[in-house]
Short mmCIF file of C-alpha atoms in Angstrom, two decimals:
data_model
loop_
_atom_site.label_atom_id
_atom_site.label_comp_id
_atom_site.label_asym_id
_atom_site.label_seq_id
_atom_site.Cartn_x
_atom_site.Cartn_y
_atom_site.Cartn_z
CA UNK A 457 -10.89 0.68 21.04
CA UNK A 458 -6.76 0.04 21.45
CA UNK A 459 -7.05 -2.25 18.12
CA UNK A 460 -10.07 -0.09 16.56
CA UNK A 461 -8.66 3.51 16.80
CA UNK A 462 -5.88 4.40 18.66
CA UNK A 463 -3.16 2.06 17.04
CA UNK A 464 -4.40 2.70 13.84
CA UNK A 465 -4.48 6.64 14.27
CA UNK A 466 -0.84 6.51 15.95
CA UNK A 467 0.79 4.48 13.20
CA UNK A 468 -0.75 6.42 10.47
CA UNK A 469 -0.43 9.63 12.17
CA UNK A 470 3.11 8.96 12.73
CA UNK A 471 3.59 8.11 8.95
CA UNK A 472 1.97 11.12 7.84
CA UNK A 473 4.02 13.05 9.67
CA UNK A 474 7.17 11.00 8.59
CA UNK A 475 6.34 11.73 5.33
CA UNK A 476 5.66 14.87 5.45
CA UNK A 477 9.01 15.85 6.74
CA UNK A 478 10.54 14.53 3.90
CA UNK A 479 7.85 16.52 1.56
CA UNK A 480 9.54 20.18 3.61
CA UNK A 481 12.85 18.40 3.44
CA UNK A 482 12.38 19.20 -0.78
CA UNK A 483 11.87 22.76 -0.40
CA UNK A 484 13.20 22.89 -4.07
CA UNK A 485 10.22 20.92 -5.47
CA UNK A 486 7.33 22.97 -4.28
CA UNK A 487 5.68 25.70 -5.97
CA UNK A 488 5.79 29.30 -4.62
CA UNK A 489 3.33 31.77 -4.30
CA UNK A 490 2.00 34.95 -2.53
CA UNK A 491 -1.42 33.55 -1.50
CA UNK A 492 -0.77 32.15 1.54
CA UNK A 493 0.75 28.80 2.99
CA UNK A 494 -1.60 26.49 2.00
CA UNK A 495 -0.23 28.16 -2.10
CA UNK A 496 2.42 26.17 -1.77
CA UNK A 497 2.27 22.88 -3.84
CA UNK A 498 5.02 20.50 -2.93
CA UNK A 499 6.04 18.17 -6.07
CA UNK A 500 7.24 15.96 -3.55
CA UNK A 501 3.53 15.01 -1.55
CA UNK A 502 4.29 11.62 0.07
CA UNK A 503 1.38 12.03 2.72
CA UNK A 504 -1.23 11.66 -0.29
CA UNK A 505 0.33 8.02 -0.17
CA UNK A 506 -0.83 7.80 3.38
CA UNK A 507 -4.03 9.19 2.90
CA UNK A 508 -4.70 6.48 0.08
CA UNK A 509 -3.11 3.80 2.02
CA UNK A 510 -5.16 4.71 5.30
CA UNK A 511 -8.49 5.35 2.67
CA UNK A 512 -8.09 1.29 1.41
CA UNK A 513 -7.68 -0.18 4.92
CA UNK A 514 -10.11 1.42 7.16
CA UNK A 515 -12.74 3.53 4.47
CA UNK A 516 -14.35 6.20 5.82
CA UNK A 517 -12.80 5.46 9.11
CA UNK A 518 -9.03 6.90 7.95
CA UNK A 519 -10.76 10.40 7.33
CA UNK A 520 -10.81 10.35 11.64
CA UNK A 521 -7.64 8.38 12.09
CA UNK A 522 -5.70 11.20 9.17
CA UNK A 523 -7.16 14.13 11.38
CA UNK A 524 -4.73 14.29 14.21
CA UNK A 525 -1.29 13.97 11.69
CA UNK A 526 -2.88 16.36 9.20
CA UNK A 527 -3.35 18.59 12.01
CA UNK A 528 -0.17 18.46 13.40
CA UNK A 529 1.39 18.94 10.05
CA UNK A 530 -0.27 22.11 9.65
CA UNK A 531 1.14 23.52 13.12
CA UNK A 532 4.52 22.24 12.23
CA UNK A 533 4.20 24.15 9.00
CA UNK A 534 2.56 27.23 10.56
CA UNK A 535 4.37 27.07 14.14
CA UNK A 536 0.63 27.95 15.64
CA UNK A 537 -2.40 26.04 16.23
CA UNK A 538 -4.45 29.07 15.15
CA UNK A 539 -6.25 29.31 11.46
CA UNK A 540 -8.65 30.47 9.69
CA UNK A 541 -11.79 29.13 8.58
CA UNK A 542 -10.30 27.97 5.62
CA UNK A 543 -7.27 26.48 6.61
CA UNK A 544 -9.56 24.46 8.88
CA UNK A 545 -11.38 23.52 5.97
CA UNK A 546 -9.03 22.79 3.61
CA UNK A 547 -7.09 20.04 4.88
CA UNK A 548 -10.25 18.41 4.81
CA UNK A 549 -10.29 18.10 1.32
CA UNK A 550 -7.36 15.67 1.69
CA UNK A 551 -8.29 13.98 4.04
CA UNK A 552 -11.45 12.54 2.89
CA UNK A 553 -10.85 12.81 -0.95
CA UNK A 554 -9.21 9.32 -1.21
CA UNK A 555 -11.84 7.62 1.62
CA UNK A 556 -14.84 9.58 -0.98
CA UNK A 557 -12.77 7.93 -4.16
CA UNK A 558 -12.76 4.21 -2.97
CA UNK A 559 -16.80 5.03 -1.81
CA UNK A 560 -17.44 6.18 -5.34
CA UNK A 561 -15.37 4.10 -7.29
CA UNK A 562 -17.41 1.12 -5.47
CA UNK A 563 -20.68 2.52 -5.82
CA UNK A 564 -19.90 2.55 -9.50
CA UNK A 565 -19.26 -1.26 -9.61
CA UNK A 566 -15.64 -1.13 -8.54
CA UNK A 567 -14.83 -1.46 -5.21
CA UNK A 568 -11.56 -2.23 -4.49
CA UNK A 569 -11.51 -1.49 -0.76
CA UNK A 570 -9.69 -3.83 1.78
CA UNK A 571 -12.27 -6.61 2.62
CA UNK A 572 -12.65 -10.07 4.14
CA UNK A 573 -10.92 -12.49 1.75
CA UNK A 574 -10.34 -9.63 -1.13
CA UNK A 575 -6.77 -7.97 -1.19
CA UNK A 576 -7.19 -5.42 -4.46
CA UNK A 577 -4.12 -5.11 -6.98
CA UNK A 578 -1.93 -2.57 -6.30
CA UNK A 579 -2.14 -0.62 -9.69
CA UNK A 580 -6.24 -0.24 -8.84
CA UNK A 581 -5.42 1.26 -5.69
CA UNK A 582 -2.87 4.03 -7.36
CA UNK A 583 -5.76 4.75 -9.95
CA UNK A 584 -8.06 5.30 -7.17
CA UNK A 585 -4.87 7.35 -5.54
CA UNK A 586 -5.05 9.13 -8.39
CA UNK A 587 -8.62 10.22 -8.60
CA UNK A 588 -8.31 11.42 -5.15
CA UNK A 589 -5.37 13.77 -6.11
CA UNK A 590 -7.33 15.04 -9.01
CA UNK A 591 -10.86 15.80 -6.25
CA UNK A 592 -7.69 17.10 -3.38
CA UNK A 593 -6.30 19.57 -6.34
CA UNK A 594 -9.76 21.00 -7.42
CA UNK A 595 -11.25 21.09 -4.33
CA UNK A 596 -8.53 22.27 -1.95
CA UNK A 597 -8.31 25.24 -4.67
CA UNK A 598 -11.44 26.07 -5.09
CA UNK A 599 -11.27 26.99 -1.30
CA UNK A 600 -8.37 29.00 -1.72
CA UNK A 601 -8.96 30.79 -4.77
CA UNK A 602 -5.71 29.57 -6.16
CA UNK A 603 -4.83 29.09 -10.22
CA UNK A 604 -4.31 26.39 -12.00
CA UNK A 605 -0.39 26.31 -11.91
CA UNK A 606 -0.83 25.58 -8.02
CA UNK A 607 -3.96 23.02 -8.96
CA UNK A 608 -1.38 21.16 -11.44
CA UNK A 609 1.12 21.22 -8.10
CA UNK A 610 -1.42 19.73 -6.07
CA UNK A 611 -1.90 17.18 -8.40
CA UNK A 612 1.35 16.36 -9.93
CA UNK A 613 3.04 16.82 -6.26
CA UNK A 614 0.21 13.91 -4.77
CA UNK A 615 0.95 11.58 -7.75
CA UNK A 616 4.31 11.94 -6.92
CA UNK A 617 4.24 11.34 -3.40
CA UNK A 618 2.32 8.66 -3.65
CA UNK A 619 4.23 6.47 -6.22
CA UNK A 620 7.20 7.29 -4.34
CA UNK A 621 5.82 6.26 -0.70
CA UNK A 622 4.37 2.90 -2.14
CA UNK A 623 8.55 2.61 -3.87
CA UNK A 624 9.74 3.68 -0.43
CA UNK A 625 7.44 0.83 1.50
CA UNK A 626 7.68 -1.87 -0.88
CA UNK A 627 11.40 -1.63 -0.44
CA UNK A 628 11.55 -1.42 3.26
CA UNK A 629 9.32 -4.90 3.36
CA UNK A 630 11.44 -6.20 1.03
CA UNK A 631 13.99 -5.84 2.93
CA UNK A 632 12.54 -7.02 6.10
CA UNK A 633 11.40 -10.09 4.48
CA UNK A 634 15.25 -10.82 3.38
CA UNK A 635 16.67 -9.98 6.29
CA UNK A 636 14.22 -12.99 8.26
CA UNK A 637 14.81 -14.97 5.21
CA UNK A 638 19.19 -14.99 5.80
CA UNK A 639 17.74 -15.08 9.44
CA UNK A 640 16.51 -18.21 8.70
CA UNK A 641 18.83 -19.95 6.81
CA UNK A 642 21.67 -18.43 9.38
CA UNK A 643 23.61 -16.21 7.13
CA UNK A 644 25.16 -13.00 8.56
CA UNK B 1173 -2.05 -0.78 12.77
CA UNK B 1174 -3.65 -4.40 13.63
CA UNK B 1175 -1.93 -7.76 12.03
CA UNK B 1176 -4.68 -8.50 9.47
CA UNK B 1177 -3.94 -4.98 7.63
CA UNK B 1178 -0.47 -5.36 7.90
CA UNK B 1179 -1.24 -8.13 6.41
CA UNK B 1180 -2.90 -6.94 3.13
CA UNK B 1181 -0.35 -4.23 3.14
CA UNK B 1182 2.25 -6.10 2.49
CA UNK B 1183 0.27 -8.57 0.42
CA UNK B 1184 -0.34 -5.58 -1.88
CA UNK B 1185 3.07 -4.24 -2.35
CA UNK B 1186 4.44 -7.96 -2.49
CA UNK B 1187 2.24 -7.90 -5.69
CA UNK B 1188 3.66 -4.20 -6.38
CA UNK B 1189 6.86 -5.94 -6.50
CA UNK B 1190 6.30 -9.51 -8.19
CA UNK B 1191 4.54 -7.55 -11.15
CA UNK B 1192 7.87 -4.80 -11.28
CA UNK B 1193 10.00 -7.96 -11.39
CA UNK B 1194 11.81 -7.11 -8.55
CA UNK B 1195 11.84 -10.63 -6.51
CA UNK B 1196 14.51 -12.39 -6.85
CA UNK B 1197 12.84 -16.05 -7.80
CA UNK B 1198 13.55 -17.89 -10.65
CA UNK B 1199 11.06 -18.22 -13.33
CA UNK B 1200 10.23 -21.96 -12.22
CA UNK B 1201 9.93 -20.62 -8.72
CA UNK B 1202 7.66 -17.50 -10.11
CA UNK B 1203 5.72 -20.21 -12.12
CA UNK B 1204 5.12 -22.23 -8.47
CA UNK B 1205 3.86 -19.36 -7.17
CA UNK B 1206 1.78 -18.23 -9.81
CA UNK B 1207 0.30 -22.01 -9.87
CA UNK B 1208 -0.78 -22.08 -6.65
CA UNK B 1209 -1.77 -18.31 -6.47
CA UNK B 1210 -4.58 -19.39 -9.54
CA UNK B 1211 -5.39 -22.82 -8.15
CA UNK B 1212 -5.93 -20.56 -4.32
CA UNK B 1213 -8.26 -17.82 -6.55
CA UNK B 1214 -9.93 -21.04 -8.00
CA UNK B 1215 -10.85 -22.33 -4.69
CA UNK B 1216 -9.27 -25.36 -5.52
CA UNK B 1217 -6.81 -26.67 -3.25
CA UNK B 1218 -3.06 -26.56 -3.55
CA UNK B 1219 -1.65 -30.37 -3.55
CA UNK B 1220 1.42 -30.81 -5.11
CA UNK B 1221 -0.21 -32.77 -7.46
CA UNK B 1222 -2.36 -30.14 -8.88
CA UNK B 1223 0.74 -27.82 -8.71
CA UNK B 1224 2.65 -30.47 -11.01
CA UNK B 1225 -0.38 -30.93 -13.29
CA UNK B 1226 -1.24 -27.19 -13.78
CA UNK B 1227 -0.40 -25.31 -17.64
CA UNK B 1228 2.16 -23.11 -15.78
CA UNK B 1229 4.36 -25.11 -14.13
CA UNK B 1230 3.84 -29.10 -16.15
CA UNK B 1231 6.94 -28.55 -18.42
CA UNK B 1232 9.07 -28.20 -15.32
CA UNK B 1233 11.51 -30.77 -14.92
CA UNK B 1234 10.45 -32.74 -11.69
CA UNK B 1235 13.70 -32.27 -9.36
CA UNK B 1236 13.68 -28.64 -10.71
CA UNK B 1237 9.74 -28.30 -9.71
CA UNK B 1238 10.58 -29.77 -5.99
CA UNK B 1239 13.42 -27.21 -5.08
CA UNK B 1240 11.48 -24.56 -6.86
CA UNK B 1241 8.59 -25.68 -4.14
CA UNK B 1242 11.28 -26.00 -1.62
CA UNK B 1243 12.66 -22.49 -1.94
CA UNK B 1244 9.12 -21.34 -1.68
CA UNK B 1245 8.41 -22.78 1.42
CA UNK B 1246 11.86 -21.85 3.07
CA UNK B 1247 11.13 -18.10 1.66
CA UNK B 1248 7.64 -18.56 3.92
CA UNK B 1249 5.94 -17.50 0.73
CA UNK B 1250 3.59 -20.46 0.88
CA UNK B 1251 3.27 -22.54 3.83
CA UNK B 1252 2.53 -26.88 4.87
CA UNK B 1253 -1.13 -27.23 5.42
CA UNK B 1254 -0.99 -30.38 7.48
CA UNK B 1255 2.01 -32.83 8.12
CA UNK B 1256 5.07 -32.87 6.27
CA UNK B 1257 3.83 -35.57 3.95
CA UNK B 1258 0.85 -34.01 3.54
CA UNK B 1259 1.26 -32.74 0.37
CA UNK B 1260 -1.18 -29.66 0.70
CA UNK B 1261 -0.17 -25.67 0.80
CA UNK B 1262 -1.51 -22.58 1.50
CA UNK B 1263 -0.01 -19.08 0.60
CA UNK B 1264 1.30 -16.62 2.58
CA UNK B 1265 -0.43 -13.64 3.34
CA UNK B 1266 2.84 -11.72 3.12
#
């Protein structure tokens, strides 16, 4: 259960949430409009990186383990725990869009999902990143009724994110594996 | 998040990095690694002497082949399968 679930839903709930304070800390890259919160399309999305990340380790799982950061996003942007229907539904859409990708991408003869003795390339795991920003944007919208500027957000903002959080992480282990490596050898 | 998808994790964005050409090994020492990474996805096992005797890394000059190996090993990118004459490898999963 500890290994299972709750670990993996605190560290990825804690990253989502990490990154999506620094997708509010850009309020200059998000796209304004006068439908409603969820109109806003952040250029900036770093928790679609999370969402992919989470998608290629557990599957279907991460749609579970994403609901209590998505969550809590949404009350730190809205400062209630009350919504609508919709804004129940919508976040949803991102949650499970990149867990659906990887299950369609393998029924269609490419899976590239985390697996006993299989670690996929990293440029397969963007492109299925990327499909699941493409389903998020359309889907999400649909719901809302929004145009296609704030679609093109939604997508440009996730692709964004995302190349930026796998930057951001492959630097910070790159850096923990030189700092063990001077460790090692005894350099300050 | 449990070790063995740490694990991949960083197995994936240590690709992410290798194929940016941000490392900082050598081309012998990228050659190495690439050796053993093809001989590992071969199934075939990683002995130095298959290492010396693959395409990628045969035109290395022996002493430069050994500390490429070396620098590998203290880097924990590949590890000793065995004792220390054993002669065998195994990657990292980092």
């Amino acid at each position: 259960m500890w290994q299972n679930w709750i670990l993996p839903t605190l560290v990825i709930s804690h990253l989502y949430l990490a990154s999506y304070w620094v997708a509010t800390w850009a309020p200059n890259f998000t796209i304004a409009s006068d439908n409603g919160v969820f109109a806003t399309a952040s250029l900036f999305f770093m928790p679609h990186g999370v969402r992919v990340i989470a998608a290629w380790l557990y599957g279907w799982r991460s749609v579970l383990i994403l609901i209590p950061g998505t969550y809590a996003a949404h009350f730190l942007r809205v400062g209630s725990w009350s919504m609508s229907w919709a804004e129940f539904i919508g976040p949803m859409f991102g949650v499970s869009c990149a867990a659906f990708c990887f299950w369609l991408l393998a029924r269609l003869g490419a899976d590239w999902r985390l697996r006993p003795g299989f670690v996929a390339n990293w440029k397969d795991v963007l492109l299925a990143g990327s499909l699941a920003a493409v389903v998020n944007a359309v889907g999400s919208n649909l719901l809302f009724g929004n145009g296609w500027p704030v679609v093109a957000g939604y997508f440009f903002g996730d692709i964004i994110g995302m190349l930026a959080l796998f930057g951001v992480l492959m630097l910070v282990f790159r850096a923990l594996r030189m700092m063990h490596f001077r460790a090692d050898r005894g350099e300050n | 998040m449990e070790a063995p998808k740490l694990a991949a994790l960083r197995s994936l964005l240590h690709g992410m990095e290798r194929e940016l050409g941000l490392d900082d090994l050598s081309q012998s020492q990228r050659d190495v690694y690439y050796a053993a990474s093809l001989l590992h996805g071969a199934g075939e096992p990683i002995t130095t002497e298959l290492l010396q005797t693959h395409p990628l890394t045969r035109d290395i000059p022996r002493p430069t082949f050994f500390r490429s190996l070396k620098s590998l090993l203290d880097r924990k990118l590949m590890y000793r399968s065995g004792g220390e004459r054993s002669g065998r490898y195994v990657l990292s999963q980092d």
